[in-house]
Amino acid sequence: MRAKYVLAEMLVGLWRNVTMTIAMIITMIVSLSMLGASLLMYMQVDEMKGHYYEQVEVSIYLEKSIGDAERSAIKSQLDADPLVKNVIWETKEMAYENFKEQFRDAPDLVNAIGADELPESFRVALENPQEFDKINAAYAGLPGVDTVVDQQKLLQKIFDILGSIQNLSLVVAGAMGIAALLLVANTIQVAAYSKRREVAVMKLVGASNWFIQAPFVLEAVFAAVLGSILAWVMLVVGKIVLIDGKLAALTDLLLPVSWGNINLMLPILAGIGAVVSAVTAWVTLRFYIRV
Amino acid sequence: MTKTYPKASRPSLDDVSVSIEKGDFVFFIGPSGSGKSSIVKLMLHEIKPNKGKVIVNGKEISSMRGWKIPSFRRSIGCVFQDFRLLPNKTAYENVAFALEVIGKSKAVARRVVPEVLELVGLGGKEHRYPHELSGGEQQRVAVARAFVNRPLILLADEPTGNLDPDTSIEIMRLLDRINRTGTTVVMVTHDSNIVNQMRRRVIEIEGGRIVRDQARGVYG
């Protein structure tokens, strides 16, 4: 009976003030979907780092004029190095084969390069991919070494771009989040004002505090949960239209965003939204209107 | 017990000490601003004293924790000059509302509300809205709402302030009947007619102090 009363009061409150309710829900959708997008991006970058760092190697390119003694000196130093996980010696012929494979769609390019022109190299997988600097310092100056290239650096640029998109969406999420909270506080104040007579009588006859406050707090929680469901729908639409649609070409490089991660956003966003707006509503009731 | 409002130059109630027995009928009288309404607020725990204690129904409420106040208030009924009825509810719904919000079932309301409306003399007008009732009838609804929970104490803050003399007398008869059921009635008023007619205990307050406490007093 009491639950029914509280729910009915909640719906009456939302409906009586419907324009404000809609504004509250819209700001929550924008804020929560931005938050969800940046969380997804964070998870994505994490997954990509794991995926690519496994494969990424340091290439030590050798000079064309290198002698066998120098080559085997470098090889044995690499074999003994504790920073190195494993080493592959890529001969000129292997480099050419890989090159042909990689650019098989561009035969002109392949024809332009002779089998002899690509440098031989050691492809080195590191125990810890972050320790490129040490490898570079140890091998760049050795006789017979041309250059030491960290393939990770190339990826780092992509991660930096993703990171700044992520920061941008966090800023937007934060700004919209503040707007959403202010709207929650305002909506609760208006709702409490429109029911001030009822509230006064309830206090007078000794209705418990939670009973008086619950409908108002639930109004905010309801809006937050609805907002987070719609924000999740936005993320789903975003995946279908953008990531799997227009930007599908990019996902070869960036790895596809999994449905599992997208679906994980629903409980996370609903939880964050509900808790934050419930606290806001409660604080508003407690400090601004003393319901 | 002393109560000073913030920003006030002198205490609203200055070292006042008064005790009211169970079943008493007490008038607090005095000019506007004398501090008599503060007594009602103190008894309801709407305000707290700066010094001293307020003990109601054997409980010291001046130091009561916030979450205990609602259940304490259920033992007190309240009537005000401005009735404080909900305009969009009928007489019956106004009284039932007081029961509903403290968790009583609709079945209890269906049994008790008509009874108490009958008691205050509103039998047959249960389904009128406040604007369809006279001032006296509205105050009866308010009394019914205050009494429906069978409180130990009925506080009345100028209950006849908005009523004509004849209607006021009727309300007083009603309060008297409630008092005879064993309910303590504490009434704040400056209606001399009523005080003189009832011949009950009169406590006169002036400038925050008790200047008179008389067992079967008149307005003076």
Coordinates of C-alpha atoms in Angstrom, one line a residue:
Chain A
M1 CA 0.0 0.0 0.0
R2 CA 2.7 2.4 1.0
A3 CA 4.9 1.5 -2.0
K4 CA 1.9 2.1 -4.2
Y5 CA 1.4 5.5 -2.7
V6 CA 5.0 6.5 -3.0
L7 CA 5.1 5.4 -6.7
A8 CA 1.9 7.2 -7.5
E9 CA 3.3 10.4 -5.9
M10 CA 6.5 10.0 -7.9
L11 CA 4.6 9.8 -11.2
V12 CA 2.3 12.7 -10.3
G13 CA 5.4 14.8 -9.4
L14 CA 7.1 14.0 -12.8
W15 CA 4.0 14.7 -14.8
R16 CA 3.1 17.9 -13.0
N17 CA 6.4 19.3 -14.0
V18 CA 6.8 17.6 -17.3
T19 CA 8.9 20.1 -19.2
M20 CA 11.5 20.1 -16.5
T21 CA 11.4 16.3 -16.4
I22 CA 12.2 16.2 -20.1
A23 CA 15.0 18.7 -19.8
M24 CA 16.4 16.7 -16.9
I25 CA 16.3 13.4 -18.9
I26 CA 17.8 14.9 -22.1
T27 CA 20.8 16.4 -20.2
M28 CA 21.2 13.0 -18.5
I29 CA 21.2 11.2 -21.9
V30 CA 23.9 13.5 -23.3
S31 CA 26.0 13.4 -20.2
L32 CA 25.7 9.6 -19.6
S33 CA 26.3 8.7 -23.3
M34 CA 29.4 10.8 -23.3
L35 CA 30.6 9.2 -20.1
G36 CA 29.8 5.8 -21.7
A37 CA 31.7 6.6 -24.9
S38 CA 34.7 7.7 -23.0
L39 CA 34.6 4.6 -20.8
L40 CA 34.3 2.5 -24.0
M41 CA 37.3 4.3 -25.5
Y42 CA 39.3 3.7 -22.3
M43 CA 38.5 0.0 -22.5
Q44 CA 39.3 0.0 -26.2
V45 CA 42.7 1.6 -25.9
D46 CA 43.5 -0.9 -23.1
E47 CA 42.5 -3.8 -25.3
M48 CA 44.4 -2.4 -28.3
K49 CA 47.5 -1.9 -26.2
G50 CA 47.4 -5.5 -25.1
H51 CA 46.7 -6.7 -28.6
Y52 CA 49.4 -4.7 -30.5
Y53 CA 52.1 -4.7 -27.8
E54 CA 52.1 -8.5 -28.1
Q55 CA 53.0 -8.2 -31.8
V56 CA 55.0 -5.1 -31.9
E57 CA 58.7 -5.4 -32.1
V58 CA 61.8 -3.4 -32.3
S59 CA 63.5 -3.6 -35.7
I60 CA 67.2 -3.3 -35.7
Y61 CA 68.1 -2.5 -39.4
L62 CA 71.6 -3.5 -40.4
E63 CA 73.9 -1.7 -42.8
K64 CA 74.2 -3.2 -46.3
S65 CA 78.0 -3.5 -45.9
I66 CA 77.7 -5.5 -42.6
G67 CA 80.2 -8.3 -42.2
D68 CA 79.4 -11.8 -40.8
A69 CA 81.5 -11.1 -37.7
E70 CA 79.6 -8.0 -36.8
R71 CA 76.3 -9.7 -37.5
S72 CA 77.0 -12.6 -35.2
A73 CA 78.3 -10.3 -32.5
I74 CA 75.0 -8.4 -32.5
K75 CA 73.1 -11.7 -32.6
S76 CA 74.9 -13.2 -29.6
Q77 CA 74.5 -9.9 -27.6
L78 CA 70.8 -10.0 -28.3
D79 CA 70.5 -13.6 -27.3
A80 CA 72.2 -12.9 -24.0
D81 CA 70.2 -9.7 -23.3
P82 CA 67.7 -10.1 -20.4
L83 CA 65.4 -7.4 -21.9
V84 CA 64.9 -9.5 -25.0
K85 CA 62.2 -12.1 -25.3
N86 CA 63.2 -13.5 -28.7
V87 CA 65.0 -12.5 -31.9
I88 CA 64.3 -13.3 -35.5
W89 CA 66.9 -12.6 -38.1
E90 CA 65.1 -11.3 -41.2
T91 CA 67.3 -11.7 -44.3
K92 CA 67.0 -9.5 -47.4
E93 CA 65.1 -12.3 -49.1
M94 CA 62.7 -12.6 -46.2
A95 CA 62.2 -8.9 -46.0
Y96 CA 61.4 -8.9 -49.7
E97 CA 58.9 -11.7 -49.3
N98 CA 57.2 -9.9 -46.5
F99 CA 57.2 -6.7 -48.5
K100 CA 55.6 -8.4 -51.5
E101 CA 53.0 -10.0 -49.2
Q102 CA 52.2 -6.7 -47.5
F103 CA 51.8 -4.7 -50.7
R104 CA 50.4 -7.3 -53.0
D105 CA 47.6 -4.9 -54.0
A106 CA 50.2 -2.5 -55.3
P107 CA 52.2 -4.4 -57.9
D108 CA 53.8 -1.2 -59.3
L109 CA 55.4 -0.6 -55.9
V110 CA 56.6 -4.2 -55.6
N111 CA 58.1 -4.1 -59.1
A112 CA 59.9 -0.8 -58.4
I113 CA 61.9 -2.4 -55.5
G114 CA 64.5 -4.9 -56.3
A115 CA 65.0 -8.0 -54.2
D116 CA 68.3 -6.7 -53.1
E117 CA 67.3 -3.2 -51.9
L118 CA 65.6 -3.9 -48.6
P119 CA 67.8 -4.0 -45.6
E120 CA 68.2 -7.1 -43.4
S121 CA 67.2 -6.7 -39.8
F122 CA 66.8 -8.3 -36.4
R123 CA 63.2 -8.3 -35.3
V124 CA 63.3 -8.2 -31.5
A125 CA 60.4 -8.9 -29.2
L126 CA 60.9 -7.3 -25.8
E127 CA 60.1 -8.7 -22.4
N128 CA 58.6 -5.3 -21.5
P129 CA 57.6 -3.2 -24.6
Q130 CA 58.2 0.0 -22.6
E131 CA 61.9 -0.5 -22.5
F132 CA 62.8 0.6 -26.0
D133 CA 65.1 3.3 -24.8
K134 CA 67.5 0.8 -23.2
I135 CA 67.6 -1.3 -26.3
N136 CA 68.1 1.8 -28.5
A137 CA 71.0 3.0 -26.3
A138 CA 72.6 -0.5 -26.3
Y139 CA 72.5 -1.3 -30.0
A140 CA 72.2 2.0 -32.1
G141 CA 75.9 2.6 -31.8
L142 CA 77.2 -0.9 -32.6
P143 CA 79.1 -1.3 -35.8
G144 CA 77.0 -2.6 -38.6
V145 CA 73.7 -1.2 -37.2
D146 CA 71.9 1.3 -39.3
T147 CA 68.9 2.3 -37.2
V148 CA 66.8 1.0 -34.4
V149 CA 63.1 1.6 -34.9
D150 CA 60.4 1.2 -32.2
Q151 CA 57.2 0.2 -34.0
Q152 CA 55.4 1.1 -30.8
K153 CA 56.0 4.8 -31.4
L154 CA 53.8 4.6 -34.5
L155 CA 50.9 3.1 -32.4
Q156 CA 51.5 5.6 -29.7
K157 CA 50.3 8.4 -32.0
I158 CA 47.0 6.6 -32.6
F159 CA 46.6 6.0 -28.9
D160 CA 47.3 9.7 -28.3
I161 CA 44.6 10.7 -30.7
L162 CA 42.1 8.3 -29.0
G163 CA 43.2 9.6 -25.6
S164 CA 42.4 13.2 -26.5
I165 CA 39.0 12.2 -28.0
Q166 CA 38.4 10.4 -24.7
N167 CA 39.4 13.4 -22.6
L168 CA 37.2 15.6 -24.7
S169 CA 34.2 13.4 -24.2
L170 CA 34.9 13.2 -20.5
V171 CA 34.9 17.1 -20.4
V172 CA 31.6 17.2 -22.2
A173 CA 30.2 14.4 -19.9
G174 CA 31.4 16.4 -16.9
A175 CA 29.8 19.7 -18.1
M176 CA 26.6 18.1 -19.0
G177 CA 26.7 16.1 -15.8
I178 CA 26.8 19.4 -13.8
A179 CA 23.9 20.8 -15.8
A180 CA 22.0 17.6 -15.2
L181 CA 22.6 17.8 -11.4
L182 CA 21.5 21.4 -11.3
L183 CA 18.3 20.4 -13.2
V184 CA 17.7 17.6 -10.7
A185 CA 18.1 20.0 -7.8
N186 CA 15.8 22.5 -9.4
T187 CA 13.2 19.9 -10.4
I188 CA 13.1 18.6 -6.8
Q189 CA 12.7 22.0 -5.4
V190 CA 9.8 22.8 -7.8
A191 CA 8.2 19.4 -7.0
A192 CA 8.6 20.0 -3.3
Y193 CA 7.2 23.5 -3.6
S194 CA 4.2 22.3 -5.5
K195 CA 3.5 19.8 -2.7
R196 CA 4.3 22.0 0.2
R197 CA 0.9 21.8 1.7
E198 CA 0.9 18.0 1.7
V199 CA 4.4 18.0 3.1
A200 CA 3.5 20.4 5.9
V201 CA 0.5 18.2 6.9
M202 CA 2.6 15.0 6.6
K203 CA 5.3 16.5 9.0
L204 CA 2.5 17.7 11.3
V205 CA 0.9 14.3 11.7
G206 CA 4.2 12.5 12.0
A207 CA 4.9 10.8 8.7
S208 CA 8.4 9.4 8.7
N209 CA 11.1 11.3 6.9
W210 CA 11.8 8.6 4.3
F211 CA 8.1 8.5 3.5
I212 CA 8.0 12.2 2.8
Q213 CA 11.2 12.3 0.9
A214 CA 11.0 9.0 -1.1
P215 CA 8.7 10.3 -3.9
F216 CA 11.0 13.2 -4.6
V217 CA 14.2 11.1 -4.5
L218 CA 12.5 8.4 -6.7
E219 CA 11.6 11.1 -9.3
A220 CA 15.3 11.9 -9.7
V221 CA 16.2 8.2 -9.8
F222 CA 13.5 7.4 -12.3
A223 CA 14.8 10.2 -14.6
A224 CA 18.3 8.9 -14.2
V225 CA 17.5 5.3 -15.1
L226 CA 15.4 6.4 -18.1
G227 CA 18.2 8.7 -19.1
S228 CA 20.8 5.9 -18.8
I229 CA 18.7 3.5 -20.8
L230 CA 18.4 6.0 -23.6
A231 CA 22.1 6.8 -23.4
W232 CA 22.8 3.2 -23.8
V233 CA 20.6 3.1 -26.9
M234 CA 22.6 6.0 -28.2
L235 CA 25.8 4.0 -27.8
V236 CA 24.2 1.0 -29.6
V237 CA 23.1 3.3 -32.4
G238 CA 26.6 4.8 -32.4
K239 CA 28.2 1.3 -32.8
I240 CA 25.9 0.2 -35.6
V241 CA 25.9 3.5 -37.6
L242 CA 29.5 4.8 -37.0
I243 CA 31.8 2.0 -35.9
D244 CA 30.4 -0.8 -37.9
G245 CA 29.0 1.4 -40.6
K246 CA 30.8 4.5 -41.8
L247 CA 34.1 3.9 -40.0
A248 CA 34.2 0.2 -40.6
A249 CA 37.5 0.6 -42.5
L250 CA 39.2 2.0 -39.5
T251 CA 38.2 -0.9 -37.3
D252 CA 40.7 -3.1 -39.1
L253 CA 43.3 -1.0 -37.4
L254 CA 41.4 -0.1 -34.2
L255 CA 39.8 -3.4 -33.4
P256 CA 36.0 -3.6 -33.3
V257 CA 34.1 -2.4 -30.2
S258 CA 32.6 -5.6 -28.7
W259 CA 28.9 -5.9 -27.9
G260 CA 30.0 -7.2 -24.5
N261 CA 31.6 -3.8 -23.6
I262 CA 28.6 -1.9 -25.0
N263 CA 26.1 -3.9 -22.9
L264 CA 28.3 -3.6 -19.9
M265 CA 27.7 0.2 -20.1
L266 CA 24.0 -0.2 -19.3
P267 CA 24.3 -1.3 -15.7
I268 CA 27.3 1.0 -15.2
L269 CA 25.6 4.1 -16.5
A270 CA 22.3 3.3 -14.8
G271 CA 24.1 2.7 -11.5
I272 CA 26.2 5.9 -11.7
G273 CA 23.2 8.0 -12.8
A274 CA 20.8 6.6 -10.2
V275 CA 23.2 7.0 -7.3
V276 CA 24.4 10.5 -8.2
S277 CA 20.9 11.8 -8.8
A278 CA 19.5 10.2 -5.6
V279 CA 22.2 11.8 -3.6
T280 CA 21.6 15.1 -5.3
A281 CA 17.9 14.9 -4.6
W282 CA 18.4 13.9 -1.0
V283 CA 20.9 16.7 -0.4
T284 CA 18.6 19.2 -2.0
L285 CA 15.7 18.1 0.2
R286 CA 17.9 18.2 3.3
F287 CA 19.7 21.5 2.9
Y288 CA 17.6 23.7 0.7
I289 CA 14.0 22.9 1.6
R290 CA 14.1 20.9 4.8
V291 CA 11.3 18.6 3.8
Chain B
M1 CA 13.5 27.1 29.7
T2 CA 14.6 29.9 27.5
K3 CA 14.2 30.4 23.8
T4 CA 15.9 33.2 21.8
Y5 CA 15.4 33.4 18.1
P6 CA 18.4 34.3 16.0
K7 CA 18.6 38.0 15.4
A8 CA 16.1 38.8 18.2
S9 CA 17.3 41.3 20.8
R10 CA 15.5 39.7 23.7
P11 CA 14.4 36.1 24.4
S12 CA 11.0 35.1 23.1
L13 CA 10.6 33.0 26.2
D14 CA 12.7 34.0 29.1
D15 CA 13.3 31.3 31.8
V16 CA 9.8 30.0 31.6
S17 CA 8.9 27.0 33.7
V18 CA 5.5 25.4 33.5
S19 CA 4.1 21.9 33.9
I20 CA 0.8 20.6 32.6
E21 CA -0.8 17.5 33.9
K22 CA -2.3 14.7 31.8
G23 CA -5.9 15.5 31.1
D24 CA -5.6 19.2 31.7
F25 CA -7.2 21.9 29.6
V26 CA -4.9 24.9 29.6
F27 CA -5.1 28.3 27.9
F28 CA -2.0 30.3 27.1
I29 CA -2.9 33.9 26.7
G30 CA -1.1 37.2 26.1
P31 CA -0.6 39.9 23.5
S32 CA 0.9 39.3 20.1
G33 CA 4.6 38.7 20.3
S34 CA 4.5 37.6 23.9
G35 CA 5.9 34.2 23.1
K36 CA 2.8 32.0 23.5
S37 CA 3.0 30.6 20.0
S38 CA 6.6 29.6 20.7
I39 CA 5.3 27.2 23.3
V40 CA 3.3 25.3 20.7
K41 CA 6.4 25.2 18.4
L42 CA 8.6 24.0 21.3
M43 CA 6.1 21.2 22.1
L44 CA 6.1 20.1 18.5
H45 CA 9.9 20.2 18.2
E46 CA 9.6 22.7 15.4
I47 CA 12.1 24.8 17.4
K48 CA 14.5 23.9 20.1
P49 CA 15.1 25.8 23.4
N50 CA 18.4 27.5 23.9
K51 CA 18.4 26.6 27.5
G52 CA 16.4 24.2 29.6
K53 CA 14.3 21.1 28.7
V54 CA 11.0 20.4 27.0
I55 CA 9.4 17.2 28.3
V56 CA 6.3 15.9 26.6
N57 CA 4.6 12.6 27.4
G58 CA 7.5 11.8 29.7
K59 CA 10.1 12.2 27.0
E60 CA 12.6 14.9 26.8
I61 CA 12.1 16.1 23.3
S62 CA 14.5 19.1 23.3
S63 CA 17.4 16.7 22.8
M64 CA 15.5 14.1 20.7
R65 CA 17.3 12.7 17.6
G66 CA 15.8 13.9 14.3
W67 CA 14.6 10.5 13.2
K68 CA 12.6 10.0 16.3
I69 CA 10.5 13.1 15.9
P70 CA 8.0 11.8 13.4
S71 CA 6.9 9.0 15.7
F72 CA 6.8 11.4 18.6
R73 CA 4.5 13.7 16.7
R74 CA 2.0 10.9 16.2
S75 CA 1.2 11.3 19.8
I76 CA 0.2 14.9 19.4
G77 CA -2.7 16.4 17.4
C78 CA -2.5 19.9 16.1
V79 CA -5.0 22.6 15.1
F80 CA -4.2 26.0 13.6
Q81 CA -5.9 29.3 12.9
D82 CA -5.7 28.7 9.2
F83 CA -7.0 25.1 9.3
R84 CA -4.2 23.8 7.0
L85 CA -6.5 21.5 5.0
L86 CA -5.6 20.2 1.6
P87 CA -7.9 22.0 -0.9
N88 CA -8.0 19.2 -3.4
K89 CA -9.2 16.6 -1.0
T90 CA -12.6 16.1 0.6
A91 CA -13.2 16.2 4.3
Y92 CA -13.0 12.4 4.4
E93 CA -9.8 12.4 2.3
N94 CA -8.2 15.1 4.4
V95 CA -8.7 13.0 7.6
A96 CA -7.8 9.7 5.9
F97 CA -4.6 11.3 4.5
A98 CA -3.3 11.8 8.1
L99 CA -3.7 8.1 8.6
E100 CA -2.4 7.0 5.3
V101 CA 0.9 8.8 5.5
I102 CA 1.7 7.2 8.8
G103 CA 1.2 3.8 7.3
K104 CA -2.3 2.9 8.3
S105 CA -4.3 0.8 5.8
K106 CA -7.3 2.0 3.8
A107 CA -9.4 -0.4 5.8
V108 CA -8.5 1.3 9.0
A109 CA -9.3 4.6 7.5
R110 CA -12.7 3.4 6.3
R111 CA -13.5 2.3 9.8
V112 CA -12.1 5.2 11.8
V113 CA -12.7 8.3 9.7
P114 CA -16.5 8.3 9.5
E115 CA -16.5 7.8 13.3
V116 CA -14.4 10.8 14.0
L117 CA -16.2 13.0 11.5
E118 CA -19.4 12.0 13.2
L119 CA -17.8 13.0 16.5
V120 CA -16.9 16.5 15.3
G121 CA -20.4 16.9 14.0
L122 CA -19.7 16.6 10.3
G123 CA -21.8 13.5 9.6
G124 CA -23.1 13.6 6.1
K125 CA -20.6 16.2 4.9
E126 CA -17.7 13.7 4.4
H127 CA -17.5 14.3 0.6
R128 CA -17.5 18.1 0.6
Y129 CA -14.3 19.9 -0.4
P130 CA -12.9 22.6 2.0
H131 CA -14.2 25.4 -0.2
E132 CA -17.7 23.9 0.1
L133 CA -17.6 24.1 3.9
S134 CA -17.9 27.1 6.2
G135 CA -15.0 28.2 8.3
G136 CA -16.3 26.5 11.4
E137 CA -16.8 23.3 9.5
Q138 CA -13.3 23.5 8.0
Q139 CA -12.0 23.8 11.5
R140 CA -14.0 20.7 12.6
V141 CA -12.3 18.8 9.8
A142 CA -9.0 20.0 11.1
V143 CA -9.9 18.9 14.6
A144 CA -11.0 15.5 13.3
R145 CA -7.7 15.1 11.5
A146 CA -5.8 16.1 14.7
F147 CA -7.9 13.7 16.8
V148 CA -8.2 10.7 14.5
N149 CA -5.0 9.2 15.7
R150 CA -6.2 9.5 19.4
P151 CA -3.3 11.7 20.5
L152 CA -2.4 12.2 24.1
I153 CA -2.2 15.9 23.6
L154 CA -4.1 18.3 21.4
L155 CA -2.3 21.5 20.6
A156 CA -4.5 24.4 19.3
D157 CA -2.9 27.6 18.1
E158 CA -5.6 30.3 18.0
P159 CA -8.1 27.8 16.6
T160 CA -10.9 30.4 16.7
G161 CA -8.9 33.2 15.3
N162 CA -10.7 33.2 11.9
L163 CA -14.1 32.3 13.3
D164 CA -17.1 34.4 14.4
P165 CA -18.1 34.2 18.1
D166 CA -20.9 31.7 17.8
T167 CA -18.8 29.3 15.7
S168 CA -15.9 29.8 18.1
I169 CA -18.1 28.6 21.0
E170 CA -19.0 25.5 19.0
I171 CA -15.4 24.7 18.4
M172 CA -14.7 25.2 22.0
R173 CA -17.5 22.7 23.0
L174 CA -15.8 20.3 20.6
L175 CA -12.4 20.7 22.2
D176 CA -14.0 20.4 25.6
R177 CA -15.6 17.1 24.6
I178 CA -12.2 15.9 23.4
N179 CA -10.7 16.9 26.7
R180 CA -13.3 14.8 28.5
T181 CA -12.0 11.7 26.7
G182 CA -8.8 12.2 28.6
T183 CA -6.9 14.1 26.0
T184 CA -4.8 17.0 27.3
V185 CA -5.7 20.2 25.5
V186 CA -3.3 23.1 25.2
M187 CA -4.7 26.1 23.5
V188 CA -3.1 29.4 22.6
T189 CA -5.5 32.3 22.2
H190 CA -6.3 35.9 22.7
D191 CA -10.0 35.5 22.5
S192 CA -11.1 36.8 25.9
N193 CA -14.8 35.7 25.5
I194 CA -13.8 32.1 25.2
V195 CA -11.4 32.1 28.1
N196 CA -13.9 33.7 30.3
Q197 CA -16.6 31.2 29.4
M198 CA -14.6 28.1 29.8
R199 CA -13.2 28.9 33.3
R200 CA -10.1 26.6 32.9
R201 CA -6.5 27.0 33.8
V202 CA -5.1 30.2 32.4
I203 CA -1.4 31.0 31.9
E204 CA -0.7 34.5 30.9
I205 CA 2.6 35.4 29.2
E206 CA 3.9 38.8 28.6
G207 CA 7.3 39.8 27.3
G208 CA 8.5 36.1 27.4
R209 CA 7.6 35.6 31.1
I210 CA 4.7 34.0 32.9
V211 CA 2.9 36.8 34.7
R212 CA -0.1 34.7 35.9
D213 CA -1.0 31.1 36.3
Q214 CA -4.6 30.6 37.6
A215 CA -6.5 27.4 38.0
R216 CA -10.0 28.6 37.0
G217 CA -9.0 31.9 35.4
V218 CA -10.5 34.6 33.2
Y219 CA -8.9 36.6 30.5
G220 CA -8.3 39.5 33.1

